[in-house]
mmCIF file of C-alpha atoms and ligand atoms in Angstrom:
data_model
loop_
_atom_site.group_PDB
_atom_site.id
_atom_site.type_symbol
_atom_site.label_atom_id
_atom_site.label_comp_id
_atom_site.label_asym_id
_atom_site.label_seq_id
_atom_site.Cartn_x
_atom_site.Cartn_y
_atom_site.Cartn_z
ATOM 1 C CA MET A 1 2.608 24.494 -10.414
ATOM 2 C CA ASN A 2 5.064 21.752 -9.428
ATOM 3 C CA ASP A 3 5.524 23.541 -6.128
ATOM 4 C CA THR A 4 1.892 22.923 -5.160
ATOM 5 C CA PRO A 5 1.960 20.346 -2.351
ATOM 6 C CA MET A 6 0.054 17.151 -2.973
ATOM 7 C CA LEU A 7 -2.015 17.821 0.143
ATOM 8 C CA THR A 8 -2.570 21.176 1.801
ATOM 9 C CA VAL A 9 -4.563 21.568 4.998
ATOM 10 C CA ASP A 10 -5.069 25.190 5.946
ATOM 11 C CA ASN A 11 -6.392 26.479 9.236
ATOM 12 C CA LEU A 12 -8.806 23.577 9.618
ATOM 13 C CA ILE A 13 -11.409 23.658 12.350
ATOM 14 C CA VAL A 14 -13.565 20.635 13.176
ATOM 15 C CA SER A 15 -16.053 20.575 16.042
ATOM 16 C CA TYR A 16 -18.202 17.783 17.383
ATOM 17 C CA ASN A 17 -21.369 19.111 19.055
ATOM 18 C CA GLY A 18 -19.730 22.472 19.565
ATOM 19 C CA ILE A 19 -16.523 21.067 21.044
ATOM 20 C CA ARG A 20 -13.468 21.774 18.934
ATOM 21 C CA ALA A 21 -11.426 18.680 18.079
ATOM 22 C CA LEU A 22 -9.212 20.554 15.604
ATOM 23 C CA GLN A 23 -8.512 24.165 16.373
ATOM 24 C CA GLY A 24 -6.939 25.545 13.202
ATOM 25 C CA ILE A 25 -4.606 22.926 11.787
ATOM 26 C CA SER A 26 -2.267 23.678 8.876
ATOM 27 C CA LEU A 27 0.017 21.161 7.229
ATOM 28 C CA THR A 28 1.331 20.075 3.854
ATOM 29 C CA VAL A 29 2.376 16.772 2.352
ATOM 30 C CA GLN A 30 4.583 16.718 -0.756
ATOM 31 C CA LYS A 31 4.362 14.033 -3.399
ATOM 32 C CA GLY A 32 6.524 11.026 -2.493
ATOM 33 C CA GLU A 33 6.866 11.899 1.197
ATOM 34 C CA ILE A 34 6.106 9.892 4.302
ATOM 35 C CA VAL A 35 4.761 12.378 6.819
ATOM 36 C CA THR A 36 3.848 11.217 10.286
ATOM 37 C CA LEU A 37 1.450 12.783 12.709
ATOM 38 C CA ILE A 38 2.086 11.968 16.317
ATOM 39 C CA GLY A 39 0.085 12.884 19.381
ATOM 40 C CA ALA A 40 -1.577 11.559 22.498
ATOM 41 C CA ASN A 41 -5.015 9.934 22.683
ATOM 42 C CA GLY A 42 -7.732 12.372 21.743
ATOM 43 C CA ALA A 43 -5.341 14.910 20.170
ATOM 44 C CA GLY A 44 -7.415 14.856 16.976
ATOM 45 C CA LYS A 45 -5.302 12.660 14.693
ATOM 46 C CA SER A 46 -8.129 10.436 13.447
ATOM 47 C CA THR A 47 -10.377 13.464 13.082
ATOM 48 C CA LEU A 48 -7.844 15.067 10.753
ATOM 49 C CA LEU A 49 -7.627 11.951 8.563
ATOM 50 C CA ARG A 50 -11.403 11.644 8.517
ATOM 51 C CA ALA A 51 -11.768 15.278 7.474
ATOM 52 C CA ILE A 52 -9.289 14.762 4.606
ATOM 53 C CA SER A 53 -11.179 11.758 3.289
ATOM 54 C CA GLY A 54 -14.552 13.484 3.555
ATOM 55 C CA LEU A 55 -15.888 11.434 6.454
ATOM 56 C CA VAL A 56 -16.355 14.355 8.831
ATOM 57 C CA ALA A 57 -17.412 17.870 7.927
ATOM 58 C CA PHE A 58 -15.261 20.822 8.872
ATOM 59 C CA GLN A 59 -16.507 24.191 10.047
ATOM 60 C CA SER A 60 -13.809 26.348 8.489
ATOM 61 C CA GLY A 61 -10.452 26.259 6.776
ATOM 62 C CA SER A 62 -9.644 24.264 3.679
ATOM 63 C CA ILE A 63 -8.185 21.012 2.421
ATOM 64 C CA SER A 64 -6.854 20.672 -1.111
ATOM 65 C CA PHE A 65 -5.411 17.800 -3.074
ATOM 66 C CA HIS A 66 -3.119 18.797 -5.962
ATOM 67 C CA GLY A 67 -4.550 22.275 -5.496
ATOM 68 C CA VAL A 68 -8.179 21.113 -5.859
ATOM 69 C CA PRO A 69 -10.346 22.024 -2.846
ATOM 70 C CA LEU A 70 -12.025 18.988 -1.281
ATOM 71 C CA ASN A 71 -14.519 21.065 0.696
ATOM 72 C CA SER A 72 -17.689 19.874 -0.982
ATOM 73 C CA ILE A 73 -16.545 16.598 -2.523
ATOM 74 C CA ALA A 74 -18.212 13.348 -1.408
ATOM 75 C CA ALA A 75 -16.057 10.701 0.302
ATOM 76 C CA HIS A 76 -16.366 8.184 -2.567
ATOM 77 C CA LYS A 77 -15.218 10.828 -5.058
ATOM 78 C CA ILE A 78 -12.229 11.597 -2.851
ATOM 79 C CA VAL A 79 -11.236 7.908 -3.104
ATOM 80 C CA GLU A 80 -11.552 8.173 -6.892
ATOM 81 C CA MET A 81 -9.270 11.210 -6.854
ATOM 82 C CA GLY A 82 -6.550 9.020 -5.339
ATOM 83 C CA ILE A 83 -6.812 9.277 -1.561
ATOM 84 C CA SER A 84 -7.102 5.934 0.233
ATOM 85 C CA HIS A 85 -7.762 5.650 3.952
ATOM 86 C CA VAL A 86 -6.880 2.778 6.263
ATOM 87 C CA PRO A 87 -9.090 3.535 9.262
ATOM 88 C CA GLU A 88 -8.289 2.861 12.882
ATOM 89 C CA GLY A 89 -9.834 -0.472 13.800
ATOM 90 C CA ARG A 90 -9.202 -1.756 10.282
ATOM 91 C CA GLY A 91 -12.702 -1.586 8.726
ATOM 92 C CA ILE A 92 -12.566 -4.944 6.990
ATOM 93 C CA PHE A 93 -15.566 -7.131 6.179
ATOM 94 C CA ALA A 94 -15.352 -10.060 8.591
ATOM 95 C CA ASN A 95 -17.651 -12.408 6.673
ATOM 96 C CA LEU A 96 -15.940 -11.937 3.327
ATOM 97 C CA THR A 97 -12.748 -13.732 2.418
ATOM 98 C CA VAL A 98 -9.383 -12.042 2.138
ATOM 99 C CA PHE A 99 -9.702 -12.134 -1.649
ATOM 100 C CA GLU A 100 -13.226 -10.674 -1.603
ATOM 101 C CA ASN A 101 -12.139 -7.857 0.709
ATOM 102 C CA LEU A 102 -9.315 -6.963 -1.670
ATOM 103 C CA LYS A 103 -11.558 -7.207 -4.720
ATOM 104 C CA LEU A 104 -14.199 -4.978 -3.157
ATOM 105 C CA ALA A 105 -11.635 -2.233 -2.670
ATOM 106 C CA THR A 106 -11.159 -1.958 -6.439
ATOM 107 C CA TRP A 107 -14.671 -0.757 -7.274
ATOM 108 C CA THR A 108 -13.560 2.820 -7.934
ATOM 109 C CA ARG A 109 -10.780 1.779 -10.310
ATOM 110 C CA LYS A 110 -11.212 2.527 -13.969
ATOM 111 C CA ASP A 111 -8.140 0.476 -14.996
ATOM 112 C CA ARG A 112 -9.702 -2.957 -14.486
ATOM 113 C CA GLU A 113 -7.011 -4.526 -16.690
ATOM 114 C CA ASN A 114 -4.390 -3.887 -13.994
ATOM 115 C CA LEU A 115 -6.133 -5.784 -11.211
ATOM 116 C CA ASP A 116 -4.046 -8.948 -11.530
ATOM 117 C CA GLU A 117 -0.915 -6.913 -11.072
ATOM 118 C CA ALA A 118 -2.454 -5.174 -8.041
ATOM 119 C CA PHE A 119 -3.252 -8.542 -6.440
ATOM 120 C CA ARG A 120 0.288 -9.700 -7.177
ATOM 121 C CA ARG A 121 1.756 -6.637 -5.496
ATOM 122 C CA VAL A 122 -0.356 -7.065 -2.342
ATOM 123 C CA PHE A 123 0.444 -10.791 -2.147
ATOM 124 C CA ASP A 124 4.167 -10.094 -2.660
ATOM 125 C CA LEU A 125 4.164 -7.583 0.160
ATOM 126 C CA PHE A 126 2.038 -9.802 2.392
ATOM 127 C CA PRO A 127 2.621 -13.513 1.627
ATOM 128 C CA ARG A 128 0.470 -14.409 4.631
ATOM 129 C CA LEU A 129 -2.535 -12.920 2.900
ATOM 130 C CA LYS A 130 -1.814 -15.003 -0.176
ATOM 131 C CA GLU A 131 -1.783 -18.172 1.924
ATOM 132 C CA ARG A 132 -5.076 -17.119 3.501
ATOM 133 C CA LYS A 133 -6.758 -15.833 0.364
ATOM 134 C CA ASN A 134 -9.940 -17.863 0.861
ATOM 135 C CA GLN A 135 -10.170 -17.480 4.621
ATOM 136 C CA PRO A 136 -12.950 -15.280 6.087
ATOM 137 C CA ALA A 137 -11.292 -12.019 7.106
ATOM 138 C CA GLY A 138 -12.863 -12.144 10.564
ATOM 139 C CA THR A 139 -10.816 -15.233 11.373
ATOM 140 C CA LEU A 140 -7.455 -13.591 10.627
ATOM 141 C CA SER A 141 -5.163 -12.674 13.495
ATOM 142 C CA GLY A 142 -4.905 -9.005 14.487
ATOM 143 C CA GLY A 143 -1.676 -8.538 12.550
ATOM 144 C CA GLU A 144 -3.071 -10.261 9.466
ATOM 145 C CA GLN A 145 -6.187 -8.077 9.595
ATOM 146 C CA GLN A 146 -3.928 -5.050 9.687
ATOM 147 C CA MET A 147 -2.086 -6.339 6.620
ATOM 148 C CA LEU A 148 -5.435 -6.798 4.888
ATOM 149 C CA ALA A 149 -6.452 -3.244 5.735
ATOM 150 C CA VAL A 150 -3.246 -1.911 4.156
ATOM 151 C CA GLY A 151 -3.687 -4.316 1.219
ATOM 152 C CA ARG A 152 -7.172 -2.958 0.597
ATOM 153 C CA ALA A 153 -5.845 0.577 0.464
ATOM 154 C CA LEU A 154 -3.224 -0.537 -2.072
ATOM 155 C CA MET A 155 -5.924 -2.114 -4.238
ATOM 156 C CA THR A 156 -7.605 1.291 -4.672
ATOM 157 C CA ASN A 157 -4.437 2.438 -6.436
ATOM 158 C CA GLY A 158 -4.435 5.754 -4.608
ATOM 159 C CA SER A 159 -1.494 8.117 -4.785
ATOM 160 C CA LEU A 160 -1.949 9.320 -1.192
ATOM 161 C CA MET A 161 -2.455 6.792 1.576
ATOM 162 C CA LEU A 162 -3.819 7.875 4.959
ATOM 163 C CA LEU A 163 -2.923 5.311 7.602
ATOM 164 C CA ASP A 164 -4.549 5.512 11.022
ATOM 165 C CA GLU A 165 -2.482 3.677 13.628
ATOM 166 C CA PRO A 166 -1.596 0.636 11.538
ATOM 167 C CA SER A 167 0.421 -0.808 14.414
ATOM 168 C CA MET A 168 -2.359 -0.653 16.976
ATOM 169 C CA GLY A 169 -2.617 -3.738 19.123
ATOM 170 C CA LEU A 170 0.289 -5.524 17.461
ATOM 171 C CA ALA A 171 3.216 -7.224 19.175
ATOM 172 C CA PRO A 172 6.504 -5.280 18.828
ATOM 173 C CA VAL A 173 7.922 -7.569 16.149
ATOM 174 C CA LEU A 174 4.784 -7.116 14.015
ATOM 175 C CA VAL A 175 4.894 -3.366 14.578
ATOM 176 C CA ARG A 176 8.350 -3.300 12.999
ATOM 177 C CA ASP A 177 7.123 -5.464 10.110
ATOM 178 C CA ILE A 178 4.162 -3.289 9.269
ATOM 179 C CA ILE A 179 6.205 -0.079 9.556
ATOM 180 C CA ARG A 180 8.861 -1.585 7.279
ATOM 181 C CA THR A 181 6.195 -2.580 4.760
ATOM 182 C CA ILE A 182 4.833 0.967 4.757
ATOM 183 C CA GLN A 183 8.315 2.221 3.935
ATOM 184 C CA GLU A 184 8.582 -0.386 1.177
ATOM 185 C CA ILE A 185 5.270 0.740 -0.349
ATOM 186 C CA ASN A 186 6.569 4.310 -0.391
ATOM 187 C CA GLN A 187 9.886 3.305 -1.920
ATOM 188 C CA GLN A 188 8.385 0.961 -4.554
ATOM 189 C CA ASP A 189 6.389 3.517 -6.472
ATOM 190 C CA GLY A 190 6.502 6.751 -4.501
ATOM 191 C CA THR A 191 3.080 6.316 -2.887
ATOM 192 C CA THR A 192 2.741 9.317 -0.597
ATOM 193 C CA ILE A 193 1.884 8.466 2.991
ATOM 194 C CA LEU A 194 0.346 10.372 5.866
ATOM 195 C CA LEU A 195 0.874 8.110 8.847
ATOM 196 C CA VAL A 196 -0.838 8.535 12.195
ATOM 197 C CA GLU A 197 1.009 6.599 14.868
ATOM 198 C CA GLN A 198 1.135 6.362 18.622
ATOM 199 C CA ASN A 199 4.315 4.406 18.163
ATOM 200 C CA ALA A 200 6.279 7.564 17.499
ATOM 201 C CA ARG A 201 9.678 5.916 17.684
ATOM 202 C CA GLN A 202 8.945 3.579 14.772
ATOM 203 C CA ALA A 203 7.050 6.183 12.757
ATOM 204 C CA LEU A 204 9.880 8.731 13.029
ATOM 205 C CA LYS A 205 12.328 6.128 11.737
ATOM 206 C CA ILE A 206 10.666 5.912 8.323
ATOM 207 C CA ALA A 207 9.117 9.380 8.019
ATOM 208 C CA HIS A 208 10.678 12.267 6.155
ATOM 209 C CA ARG A 209 8.809 14.888 8.160
ATOM 210 C CA ALA A 210 6.531 14.932 11.174
ATOM 211 C CA TYR A 211 3.915 17.017 12.932
ATOM 212 C CA VAL A 212 3.057 16.807 16.614
ATOM 213 C CA LEU A 213 -0.618 17.346 17.403
ATOM 214 C CA GLU A 214 -1.667 18.356 20.912
ATOM 215 C CA THR A 215 -5.339 18.870 21.754
ATOM 216 C CA GLY A 216 -6.272 19.977 18.279
ATOM 217 C CA VAL A 217 -3.245 22.184 17.635
ATOM 218 C CA ILE A 218 0.067 21.498 15.872
ATOM 219 C CA SER A 219 2.662 22.151 18.547
ATOM 220 C CA LEU A 220 5.799 21.119 16.652
ATOM 221 C CA SER A 221 6.814 20.186 13.145
ATOM 222 C CA GLY A 222 9.971 19.501 11.216
ATOM 223 C CA GLU A 223 12.234 16.886 9.696
ATOM 224 C CA ALA A 224 11.639 13.509 11.344
ATOM 225 C CA GLU A 225 15.291 13.291 12.350
ATOM 226 C CA GLU A 226 15.147 16.693 14.000
ATOM 227 C CA LEU A 227 12.030 15.789 15.988
ATOM 228 C CA ARG A 228 13.592 12.514 17.071
ATOM 229 C CA ASN A 229 16.361 14.500 18.689
ATOM 230 C CA ASN A 230 14.066 17.092 20.217
ATOM 231 C CA PRO A 231 14.069 16.760 24.035
ATOM 232 C CA LYS A 232 10.358 17.653 24.281
ATOM 233 C CA VAL A 233 9.424 14.946 21.784
ATOM 234 C CA GLN A 234 11.712 12.493 23.525
ATOM 235 C CA ALA A 235 10.166 13.195 26.920
ATOM 236 C CA ALA A 236 6.564 13.134 25.743
ATOM 237 C CA TYR A 237 6.522 10.523 22.968
ATOM 238 C CA LEU A 238 9.723 8.512 22.947
ATOM 239 C CA GLY A 239 9.811 7.419 26.558
ATOM 240 C CA GLY A 240 12.473 9.916 27.670
HETATM 241 P P1 ATP B 301 -6.657 8.286 19.548
HETATM 242 O O1 ATP B 301 -5.189 8.230 19.435
HETATM 243 O O2 ATP B 301 -7.138 7.994 20.945
HETATM 244 O O3 ATP B 301 -7.396 7.537 18.488
HETATM 245 P P2 ATP B 301 -7.014 10.814 18.136
HETATM 246 O O4 ATP B 301 -5.852 11.734 18.254
HETATM 247 O O5 ATP B 301 -7.167 10.057 16.884
HETATM 248 O O6 ATP B 301 -7.053 9.843 19.389
HETATM 249 P P3 ATP B 301 -9.702 11.749 17.668
HETATM 250 O O7 ATP B 301 -10.289 10.402 17.579
HETATM 251 O O8 ATP B 301 -9.547 12.532 16.428
HETATM 252 O O9 ATP B 301 -8.294 11.707 18.413
HETATM 253 O O10 ATP B 301 -10.565 12.598 18.705
HETATM 254 C C1 ATP B 301 -10.328 13.975 18.973
HETATM 255 C C2 ATP B 301 -11.396 14.491 19.953
HETATM 256 O O11 ATP B 301 -12.667 14.522 19.301
HETATM 257 C C3 ATP B 301 -11.577 13.609 21.180
HETATM 258 O O12 ATP B 301 -11.810 14.446 22.283
HETATM 259 C C4 ATP B 301 -12.820 12.776 20.858
HETATM 260 O O13 ATP B 301 -13.515 12.422 22.017
HETATM 261 C C5 ATP B 301 -13.628 13.726 20.009
HETATM 262 N N1 ATP B 301 -14.444 13.009 19.018
HETATM 263 C C6 ATP B 301 -14.004 12.207 18.029
HETATM 264 N N2 ATP B 301 -15.027 11.715 17.304
HETATM 265 C C7 ATP B 301 -16.153 12.224 17.834
HETATM 266 C C8 ATP B 301 -17.557 12.110 17.543
HETATM 267 N N3 ATP B 301 -17.977 11.383 16.508
HETATM 268 N N4 ATP B 301 -18.425 12.782 18.332
HETATM 269 C C9 ATP B 301 -17.995 13.536 19.355
HETATM 270 N N5 ATP B 301 -16.701 13.717 19.687
HETATM 271 C C10 ATP B 301 -15.794 13.063 18.948
#
């Protein structure tokens, strides 16, 4: 039973209006891993994350979490099972404060007594959010909003975190910061991470394993180190 991957995606097909975005994807994520999914615009990366968290329906194939099929489970139940999703474009509530955004993310948690500790952890990882606790989230800088999005996912206390391009739109120095923080989250308590990134160079630095997605198909997979040294990956995703 211990060999069952935390997440198993098997032969997944997702179509939008008859056009296939995912054409039979299979992948696994083991407990404690950072797995990164790299691929060009429109390859289907966000679609895969959205299918896992129950936000888009799939036509065939299966997704299971600790061996439990997610096929007919509602998105809010999937959060309760321990899968948290940081969507592309951040998905924060602009008119609520930083604190209120974090608090709202805890609604599925049964262990209300641990909330103080959860706030402490987020504020330790992101001191800038602590300083801006009472500021409306819409007035945060892009990088700070990204921190808030990751902070919200941490507040749900999930065991698997799906991160959709957390570095999008950030200056290079902030990209390194956010990637380093993701690694720290993984190392602190073994939170498992499935990381979608266009910034393949940074993602491959912290990932244990990686998959390359090309127009809805996995074209390559392996240890992150191995893919970093792969000439095809270098030419297509690491700037030669
Ligand atoms: P990016 O890096 O640009 O965000 P991605 O790899 O995350 O791209 P997806 O957003 O998953 O790619 O999109 C995969 C394909 O599915 C694209 O061709 C896109 O146009 C299409 N698609 C995504 N969402 C929808 C939708 N709601 N309706 C119709 N087509 C969609």
